[in-house]
Short mmCIF file of C-alpha atoms in Angstrom, two decimals:
data_model
loop_
_atom_site.label_atom_id
_atom_site.label_comp_id
_atom_site.label_asym_id
_atom_site.label_seq_id
_atom_site.Cartn_x
_atom_site.Cartn_y
_atom_site.Cartn_z
CA MET A 1 -7.11 -45.59 -67.81
CA TYR A 2 -3.82 -46.05 -69.87
CA ILE A 3 0.35 -44.47 -69.68
CA LYS A 4 0.51 -42.67 -72.15
CA HIS A 5 3.95 -41.17 -72.10
CA ILE A 6 6.82 -41.73 -69.57
CA GLU A 7 10.19 -39.79 -68.79
CA LEU A 8 13.00 -41.36 -66.19
CA LYS A 9 15.46 -39.15 -65.13
CA ASN A 10 18.52 -40.98 -63.05
CA PHE A 11 15.92 -43.95 -62.77
CA ARG A 12 17.68 -46.79 -61.77
CA ASN A 13 20.20 -47.95 -64.63
CA TYR A 14 18.23 -44.52 -66.75
CA GLY A 15 20.28 -41.69 -67.60
CA THR A 16 16.78 -40.96 -69.82
CA LEU A 17 14.00 -42.08 -70.86
CA SER A 18 10.77 -40.48 -73.07
CA CYS A 19 8.26 -43.43 -74.43
CA ASP A 20 4.95 -43.10 -75.79
CA PHE A 21 3.23 -46.13 -74.72
CA GLY A 22 -0.40 -48.15 -76.80
CA ASP A 23 -3.48 -48.76 -75.17
CA GLY A 24 -2.88 -52.45 -75.34
CA VAL A 25 -0.04 -54.62 -74.76
CA ASN A 26 3.51 -53.65 -74.57
CA VAL A 27 6.42 -55.36 -74.23
CA PHE A 28 9.57 -54.75 -73.38
CA TYR A 29 12.31 -57.43 -74.23
CA GLY A 30 15.74 -57.77 -73.87
CA ASP A 31 18.13 -59.80 -71.99
CA ASN A 32 18.49 -59.83 -68.57
CA GLY A 33 20.87 -56.76 -66.66
CA GLN A 34 19.28 -54.96 -69.71
CA GLY A 35 16.66 -52.69 -67.29
CA LYS A 36 12.85 -54.15 -68.70
CA THR A 37 11.72 -54.95 -64.89
CA ASN A 38 13.01 -51.09 -63.92
CA ILE A 39 10.39 -49.62 -65.94
CA LEU A 40 7.67 -51.70 -64.37
CA GLU A 41 9.48 -50.41 -61.19
CA SER A 42 8.91 -46.82 -62.80
CA VAL A 43 5.71 -47.38 -63.05
CA PHE A 44 4.52 -49.25 -59.96
CA TYR A 45 6.53 -46.18 -58.22
CA CYS A 46 4.55 -43.86 -59.69
CA SER A 47 1.06 -46.54 -58.11
CA ILE A 48 1.65 -46.47 -54.05
CA GLY A 49 4.85 -44.50 -53.80
CA ARG A 50 7.21 -47.35 -53.66
CA SER A 51 8.84 -50.10 -55.12
CA PHE A 52 7.13 -53.08 -55.63
CA ARG A 53 10.22 -54.83 -54.63
CA TYR A 54 12.69 -55.42 -51.95
CA SER A 55 14.55 -51.84 -52.53
CA ARG A 56 14.59 -48.25 -50.50
CA ASP A 57 14.75 -45.18 -52.38
CA PRO A 58 18.40 -44.80 -52.23
CA ASP A 59 18.51 -47.47 -54.10
CA LEU A 60 16.81 -46.45 -57.28
CA ILE A 61 18.89 -43.77 -57.67
CA ARG A 62 21.25 -44.21 -61.28
CA TYR A 63 24.86 -44.30 -59.97
CA GLY A 64 26.74 -41.35 -59.48
CA ASN A 65 23.68 -39.08 -59.70
CA GLU A 66 21.92 -36.92 -56.38
CA ASP A 67 18.37 -37.92 -57.31
CA PHE A 68 15.86 -39.01 -59.52
CA SER A 69 12.57 -37.95 -61.08
CA ILE A 70 10.00 -40.10 -62.93
CA GLY A 71 6.69 -38.33 -65.32
CA ILE A 72 3.89 -40.26 -66.27
CA ASP A 73 1.25 -38.99 -68.63
CA VAL A 74 -2.25 -40.95 -68.06
CA SER A 75 -5.45 -41.04 -69.58
CA ASP A 76 -8.23 -40.86 -67.19
CA ASP A 77 -10.99 -38.70 -65.83
CA ILE A 78 -9.56 -38.10 -62.45
CA THR A 79 -5.60 -39.00 -63.46
CA GLU A 80 -4.13 -36.64 -66.47
CA LYS A 81 -0.23 -36.46 -64.86
CA ILE A 82 1.61 -37.87 -61.82
CA SER A 83 5.68 -37.33 -60.81
CA ILE A 84 7.90 -37.81 -59.00
CA THR A 85 11.08 -36.90 -57.43
CA TYR A 86 13.56 -38.27 -54.86
CA SER A 87 16.71 -36.89 -53.80
CA LYS A 88 19.72 -38.95 -51.45
CA ASN A 89 18.80 -36.52 -48.56
CA GLY A 90 15.21 -38.33 -47.81
CA GLU A 91 12.79 -35.57 -50.05
CA LYS A 92 10.18 -37.19 -52.00
CA THR A 93 7.69 -34.79 -53.81
CA ALA A 94 5.11 -36.31 -56.19
CA ARG A 95 2.86 -34.02 -58.18
CA VAL A 96 -0.75 -34.82 -59.53
CA ASN A 97 -2.05 -33.19 -62.44
CA GLY A 98 0.23 -30.32 -61.11
CA LEU A 99 -0.66 -30.14 -57.30
CA TYR A 100 1.67 -30.70 -55.14
CA LEU A 101 0.93 -33.71 -52.81
CA ARG A 102 1.39 -32.33 -49.22
CA LYS A 103 1.61 -36.35 -48.09
CA LEU A 104 2.84 -39.22 -49.97
CA GLY A 105 -0.79 -40.75 -49.40
CA HIS A 106 -2.49 -39.07 -51.08
CA LEU A 107 -1.39 -40.65 -54.27
CA MET A 108 -3.38 -42.81 -53.88
CA GLY A 109 -5.60 -44.35 -56.41
CA SER A 110 -4.83 -41.91 -58.44
CA LEU A 111 -2.96 -44.57 -61.10
CA LEU A 112 -3.99 -48.42 -60.05
CA ALA A 113 -1.31 -51.10 -60.70
CA VAL A 114 -1.01 -54.55 -60.65
CA ILE A 115 2.42 -56.47 -60.60
CA PHE A 116 2.70 -59.94 -61.27
CA SER A 117 5.89 -61.52 -60.60
CA PRO A 118 7.70 -64.29 -60.23
CA GLU A 119 8.56 -62.88 -56.32
CA ASP A 120 4.49 -63.06 -56.49
CA MET A 121 5.38 -66.86 -55.63
CA ASP A 122 6.25 -65.53 -51.84
CA ILE A 123 2.56 -65.06 -51.56
CA VAL A 124 2.12 -68.90 -50.31
CA ASN A 125 6.35 -69.47 -49.92
CA GLY A 126 6.77 -66.47 -48.38
CA GLY A 127 5.61 -65.33 -44.67
CA PRO A 128 2.58 -63.22 -43.48
CA SER A 129 4.46 -59.56 -43.95
CA VAL A 130 4.24 -60.78 -47.80
CA ARG A 131 0.31 -61.24 -47.38
CA ARG A 132 0.23 -58.61 -45.35
CA LYS A 133 1.55 -56.51 -48.26
CA LEU A 134 -0.82 -57.16 -50.86
CA ILE A 135 -3.33 -56.81 -49.39
CA ASP A 136 -2.86 -53.42 -47.75
CA ILE A 137 -1.68 -52.10 -51.23
CA VAL A 138 -4.74 -53.24 -52.54
CA ILE A 139 -7.01 -52.29 -50.31
CA SER A 140 -4.83 -48.71 -50.96
CA GLN A 141 -5.39 -48.20 -54.01
CA ILE A 142 -9.73 -48.39 -53.34
CA HIS A 143 -9.64 -46.78 -49.87
CA PRO A 144 -6.84 -43.55 -49.46
CA SER A 145 -7.75 -43.90 -46.11
CA HIS A 146 -6.07 -47.58 -45.15
CA TYR A 147 -3.23 -46.53 -45.99
CA PHE A 148 -3.07 -43.55 -43.47
CA ASP A 149 -4.23 -45.55 -40.90
CA LEU A 150 -1.26 -47.82 -41.14
CA GLN A 151 1.00 -45.01 -41.20
CA GLN A 152 -0.85 -43.97 -38.12
CA TYR A 153 -0.75 -47.50 -36.49
CA ASN A 154 3.16 -47.96 -37.11
CA LYS A 155 3.88 -44.77 -36.04
CA ILE A 156 1.97 -44.74 -32.50
CA THR A 157 3.83 -48.73 -32.28
CA ALA A 158 7.12 -46.90 -32.55
CA ASN A 159 6.45 -44.45 -29.37
CA LYS A 160 5.21 -47.22 -27.46
CA ASN A 161 8.05 -49.31 -28.23
CA ASN A 162 11.04 -46.87 -27.43
CA LEU A 163 8.23 -46.93 -24.03
CA LEU A 164 9.29 -50.34 -23.46
CA ARG A 165 12.62 -50.25 -23.78
CA ASP A 166 13.68 -47.60 -21.89
CA GLN A 167 10.69 -48.07 -19.48
CA SER A 168 13.08 -46.77 -16.38
CA LYS A 169 12.96 -42.77 -17.91
CA THR A 170 9.41 -43.11 -16.65
CA GLY A 171 9.00 -44.34 -13.68
CA ASN A 172 5.39 -44.99 -12.00
CA SER A 173 3.64 -43.63 -14.75
CA LEU A 174 4.79 -45.96 -17.03
CA ASP A 175 1.28 -47.75 -17.03
CA ARG A 176 -0.96 -44.79 -17.33
CA LEU A 177 1.61 -43.62 -21.07
CA LEU A 178 1.62 -47.63 -21.70
CA SER A 179 -2.71 -47.10 -21.63
CA VAL A 180 -2.07 -44.11 -23.75
CA TYR A 181 -0.18 -45.09 -26.47
CA ASN A 182 -3.22 -48.70 -26.45
CA GLU A 183 -5.85 -46.60 -26.13
CA GLN A 184 -4.52 -44.34 -29.76
CA LEU A 185 -3.60 -47.59 -31.47
CA SER A 186 -6.63 -49.40 -30.98
CA SER A 187 -8.49 -47.11 -33.64
CA PRO A 188 -6.96 -47.17 -36.36
CA ALA A 189 -6.28 -51.18 -35.79
CA ALA A 190 -9.80 -52.06 -35.86
CA ARG A 191 -10.16 -49.78 -38.83
CA ILE A 192 -7.28 -51.58 -40.72
CA ALA A 193 -8.49 -55.37 -39.07
CA ILE A 194 -11.94 -54.87 -40.69
CA ARG A 195 -10.84 -53.93 -44.17
CA ARG A 196 -8.09 -56.64 -44.29
CA ASN A 197 -11.47 -58.68 -42.75
CA LYS A 198 -13.64 -57.45 -45.70
CA PHE A 199 -11.00 -57.88 -48.76
CA SER A 200 -10.05 -61.39 -47.93
CA LYS A 201 -13.37 -62.31 -48.34
CA GLU A 202 -13.69 -60.87 -51.63
CA LEU A 203 -10.41 -62.09 -52.67
CA GLU A 204 -12.14 -65.61 -51.73
CA LYS A 205 -14.58 -65.09 -53.46
CA TYR A 206 -12.88 -63.82 -57.19
CA ALA A 207 -10.15 -65.63 -56.45
CA SER A 208 -11.80 -69.07 -56.02
CA ASP A 209 -13.33 -68.81 -59.18
CA ARG A 210 -11.00 -68.48 -60.82
CA ASN A 211 -8.34 -70.85 -59.38
CA MET A 212 -10.75 -73.70 -60.37
CA GLN A 213 -11.51 -72.22 -63.77
CA ILE A 214 -7.44 -72.98 -64.38
CA SER A 215 -7.37 -76.19 -62.36
CA ASN A 216 -9.97 -78.18 -63.49
CA GLY A 217 -12.50 -77.20 -59.35
CA GLU A 218 -9.83 -77.43 -57.03
CA LYS A 219 -11.06 -74.93 -54.41
CA ILE A 220 -8.63 -72.17 -53.09
CA SER A 221 -10.07 -70.08 -49.66
CA PHE A 222 -8.85 -67.78 -47.71
CA LYS A 223 -9.37 -66.75 -43.85
CA TYR A 224 -8.04 -63.47 -42.31
CA ILE A 225 -6.30 -64.67 -39.06
CA SER A 226 -5.75 -61.86 -36.31
CA ASN A 227 -3.81 -62.42 -33.23
CA TYR A 228 -6.04 -59.32 -31.61
CA PHE A 229 -9.40 -60.37 -32.48
CA SER A 230 -11.37 -63.36 -33.17
CA TRP A 231 -13.96 -63.17 -36.47
CA GLN A 232 -15.64 -66.16 -35.47
CA ASP A 233 -16.12 -66.24 -31.84
CA ASN A 234 -17.98 -61.92 -32.40
CA GLY A 235 -20.28 -62.85 -34.99
CA GLY A 236 -17.81 -61.05 -38.20
CA THR A 237 -18.81 -58.28 -36.92
CA GLU A 238 -17.94 -55.06 -39.11
CA ASP A 239 -18.67 -52.52 -35.92
CA GLU A 240 -15.20 -50.51 -35.32
CA SER A 241 -16.64 -50.02 -31.69
CA GLU A 242 -16.76 -54.08 -30.90
CA VAL A 243 -13.19 -54.51 -32.29
CA LYS A 244 -11.28 -51.88 -31.48
CA GLU A 245 -13.31 -52.80 -27.52
CA ALA A 246 -11.97 -55.64 -28.23
CA PHE A 247 -8.27 -54.81 -28.60
CA PHE A 248 -8.21 -51.86 -25.53
CA ASN A 249 -9.09 -54.61 -23.56
CA LEU A 250 -6.89 -57.35 -24.41
CA LEU A 251 -3.46 -55.06 -25.01
CA GLU A 252 -4.42 -53.43 -21.20
CA SER A 253 -4.75 -57.21 -20.11
CA LYS A 254 -0.72 -58.08 -21.43
CA LEU A 255 0.66 -55.05 -20.16
CA ARG A 256 2.40 -57.24 -18.33
CA LYS A 257 3.61 -59.45 -20.55
CA GLU A 258 4.37 -56.95 -22.98
CA LYS A 259 6.62 -54.81 -20.46
CA GLU A 260 8.80 -58.10 -20.25
CA ARG A 261 9.50 -58.56 -23.67
CA TYR A 262 10.28 -55.01 -23.77
CA HIS A 263 8.25 -55.40 -27.18
CA SER A 264 4.59 -54.58 -28.86
CA LEU A 265 2.80 -58.27 -29.05
CA TYR A 266 -0.46 -57.86 -30.38
CA GLY A 267 -1.41 -56.13 -33.29
CA PRO A 268 -2.04 -55.51 -37.43
CA GLN A 269 1.27 -55.93 -37.94
CA TYR A 270 1.71 -59.66 -37.21
CA ASP A 271 -1.36 -60.59 -38.92
CA ASP A 272 -2.04 -62.98 -41.70
CA ILE A 273 -3.93 -64.81 -45.12
CA GLY A 274 -4.42 -68.47 -44.61
CA ILE A 275 -4.71 -70.03 -47.95
CA GLU A 276 -6.06 -73.65 -48.48
CA LEU A 277 -6.30 -75.74 -51.56
CA ASN A 278 -8.83 -78.16 -50.88
CA GLY A 279 -9.61 -77.75 -47.27
CA THR A 280 -5.32 -78.16 -46.65
CA ASP A 281 -2.69 -75.62 -45.92
CA ILE A 282 -0.95 -74.59 -49.83
CA ARG A 283 2.32 -73.55 -48.03
CA ARG A 284 2.91 -77.26 -47.06
CA PHE A 285 0.96 -79.51 -49.60
CA GLY A 286 0.54 -77.37 -52.34
CA SER A 287 2.95 -78.67 -55.22
CA GLN A 288 4.41 -75.72 -57.45
CA GLY A 289 1.54 -76.12 -60.26
CA GLN A 290 -1.10 -75.89 -57.83
CA LYS A 291 1.21 -72.73 -56.44
CA ARG A 292 1.47 -71.11 -59.17
CA THR A 293 -2.34 -71.41 -59.97
CA CYS A 294 -3.38 -69.75 -56.60
CA VAL A 295 -0.66 -67.09 -57.67
CA LEU A 296 -1.92 -66.10 -60.92
CA ALA A 297 -5.69 -66.16 -59.58
CA ILE A 298 -4.79 -63.70 -56.90
CA LYS A 299 -3.72 -61.26 -59.17
CA LEU A 300 -6.39 -61.55 -61.56
CA ALA A 301 -8.56 -61.20 -58.60
CA GLU A 302 -6.65 -58.36 -58.27
CA VAL A 303 -7.78 -56.46 -61.93
CA MET A 304 -11.15 -57.81 -60.85
CA LEU A 305 -11.78 -56.32 -57.52
CA LEU A 306 -10.10 -52.56 -58.93
CA ARG A 307 -12.28 -53.01 -61.54
CA ARG A 308 -14.84 -53.48 -59.31
CA ALA A 309 -14.12 -51.24 -57.14
CA THR A 310 -13.89 -48.09 -58.73
CA GLY A 311 -15.01 -48.13 -62.11
CA ARG A 312 -11.68 -47.80 -63.37
CA GLU A 313 -9.77 -49.79 -65.91
CA PRO A 314 -5.76 -50.95 -63.82
CA VAL A 315 -2.75 -50.83 -65.56
CA LEU A 316 -1.43 -54.54 -65.76
CA LEU A 317 1.91 -54.98 -65.21
CA LEU A 318 4.01 -58.60 -65.93
CA ASP A 319 7.22 -58.82 -65.39
CA ASP A 320 8.73 -62.34 -66.46
CA VAL A 321 5.61 -63.74 -66.18
CA PHE A 322 5.01 -66.36 -68.65
CA SER A 323 8.95 -68.34 -68.78
CA GLU A 324 6.99 -69.46 -64.84
CA LEU A 325 3.95 -70.35 -66.54
CA ASP A 326 2.46 -73.40 -69.24
CA GLU A 327 0.04 -72.81 -71.97
CA LYS A 328 -3.03 -73.46 -70.17
CA ARG A 329 -2.17 -70.45 -67.18
CA CYS A 330 -0.93 -68.34 -70.16
CA GLU A 331 -4.34 -68.86 -71.90
CA MET A 332 -6.29 -67.56 -68.95
CA LEU A 333 -3.65 -65.26 -68.35
CA LEU A 334 -4.40 -63.47 -71.19
CA GLU A 335 -8.67 -64.07 -71.28
CA SER A 336 -8.46 -62.14 -68.41
CA ILE A 337 -6.97 -58.92 -69.36
CA GLY A 338 -8.44 -57.99 -72.32
CA GLY A 339 -9.75 -54.15 -71.20
CA CYS A 340 -6.23 -53.65 -69.07
CA GLN A 341 -2.85 -51.41 -70.54
CA THR A 342 -0.79 -54.12 -70.62
CA PHE A 343 2.96 -53.90 -69.89
CA ILE A 344 4.74 -57.20 -70.59
CA THR A 345 9.41 -58.17 -69.91
CA THR A 346 10.62 -60.79 -71.59
CA ALA A 347 13.53 -62.18 -72.61
CA ASN A 348 12.69 -64.26 -75.36
CA ILE A 349 9.86 -62.62 -77.68
CA GLN A 350 9.18 -65.99 -79.24
CA GLU A 351 7.27 -67.34 -75.82
CA LEU A 352 4.87 -64.90 -76.50
CA PRO A 353 1.89 -65.72 -78.53
CA SER A 354 1.81 -64.44 -81.81
CA SER A 355 -1.97 -62.97 -81.14
CA VAL A 356 0.09 -61.11 -78.44
CA ARG A 357 3.02 -60.14 -80.77
CA GLU A 358 1.18 -59.04 -83.48
CA LYS A 359 -1.25 -56.68 -81.59
CA SER A 360 1.86 -55.31 -79.31
CA LYS A 361 3.74 -52.47 -79.30
CA ILE A 362 7.07 -53.51 -78.93
CA PHE A 363 10.40 -51.97 -77.21
CA PHE A 364 13.87 -54.19 -77.37
CA ILE A 365 15.14 -52.52 -74.29
CA ARG A 366 19.60 -52.23 -74.05
CA ASN A 367 21.62 -50.95 -71.63
CA GLY A 368 19.39 -48.33 -70.33
CA LEU A 369 18.10 -47.30 -73.89
CA ALA A 370 14.46 -48.71 -75.52
CA GLU A 371 14.08 -49.23 -79.01
CA LEU A 372 10.86 -48.76 -80.60
CA ILE A 373 10.29 -51.92 -83.44
#
């Protein structure tokens, strides 16, 4: 799978952009603030329907305009073209191969993409939401149903929280209504937890191997931490009915506590992925070099997992990462991207190895314009 062509209109700082890409390495270089990362952002947007940055859709519209559009042509057995438009009124439209997608979740799996940027250090330094987002994006690309389970769960939870905040309006029927919501939440919560737990094990297998190669033997491990189901106490079961029953029983036993707090207190929205290095918490005890190695290993594992699960090559997006990695880590990264179309941004073209520059299609980015050199 690789992207042959992209068309942008009123996206970020681009009024219009039309570029043809090579199936190997494509490099965007230029000064900071010229729009290099915006191109990577538009590609990733076509993969999951949202930005990898902490940006809302209205923020992506070029100043002074009412909408933006992204169109990409893809060389793949499944996907040939993806187009997405978004208007200030909140209307978002996505099409794959010309067919309108009634739900944005149907976009998942059409374009496989892995993004690696300096902000990914938050995977080890940040809070649980960063790690949940990491695994949910990859799982959704492999299993689009995971995206719909997350949507369903979040919608029901929002309704339940509204009820908890306005308890006086329900009178004596409050407990019964909460039990109805708890029953509705239990099925998607069980499926989300089972997929996350399984994926964490697979991620550990591949990321640990990579980390040991880069670090000369240091071992990283991952543990899915659920606040409503103990995998260890239940023999590591992947039986959906068991997890569902356990979650429902917990919610029912905590009705009084949630009513006192006026908010849902349990569920996938609070789960985490624990990351350890040689048996200790890497967030607390790992050096910056060890953390960088761990994040690189995780990203390389993502590529391998997508490749293994789908039989297709993901597109790899490297946003200014070579300035963050030492020579050894750069070599490991470059050795692992063979077969993947890769997009690289850099402010200094010389920081890329000459072997990469010689084989790359290079674009100079300045003031929202891309010039092939």
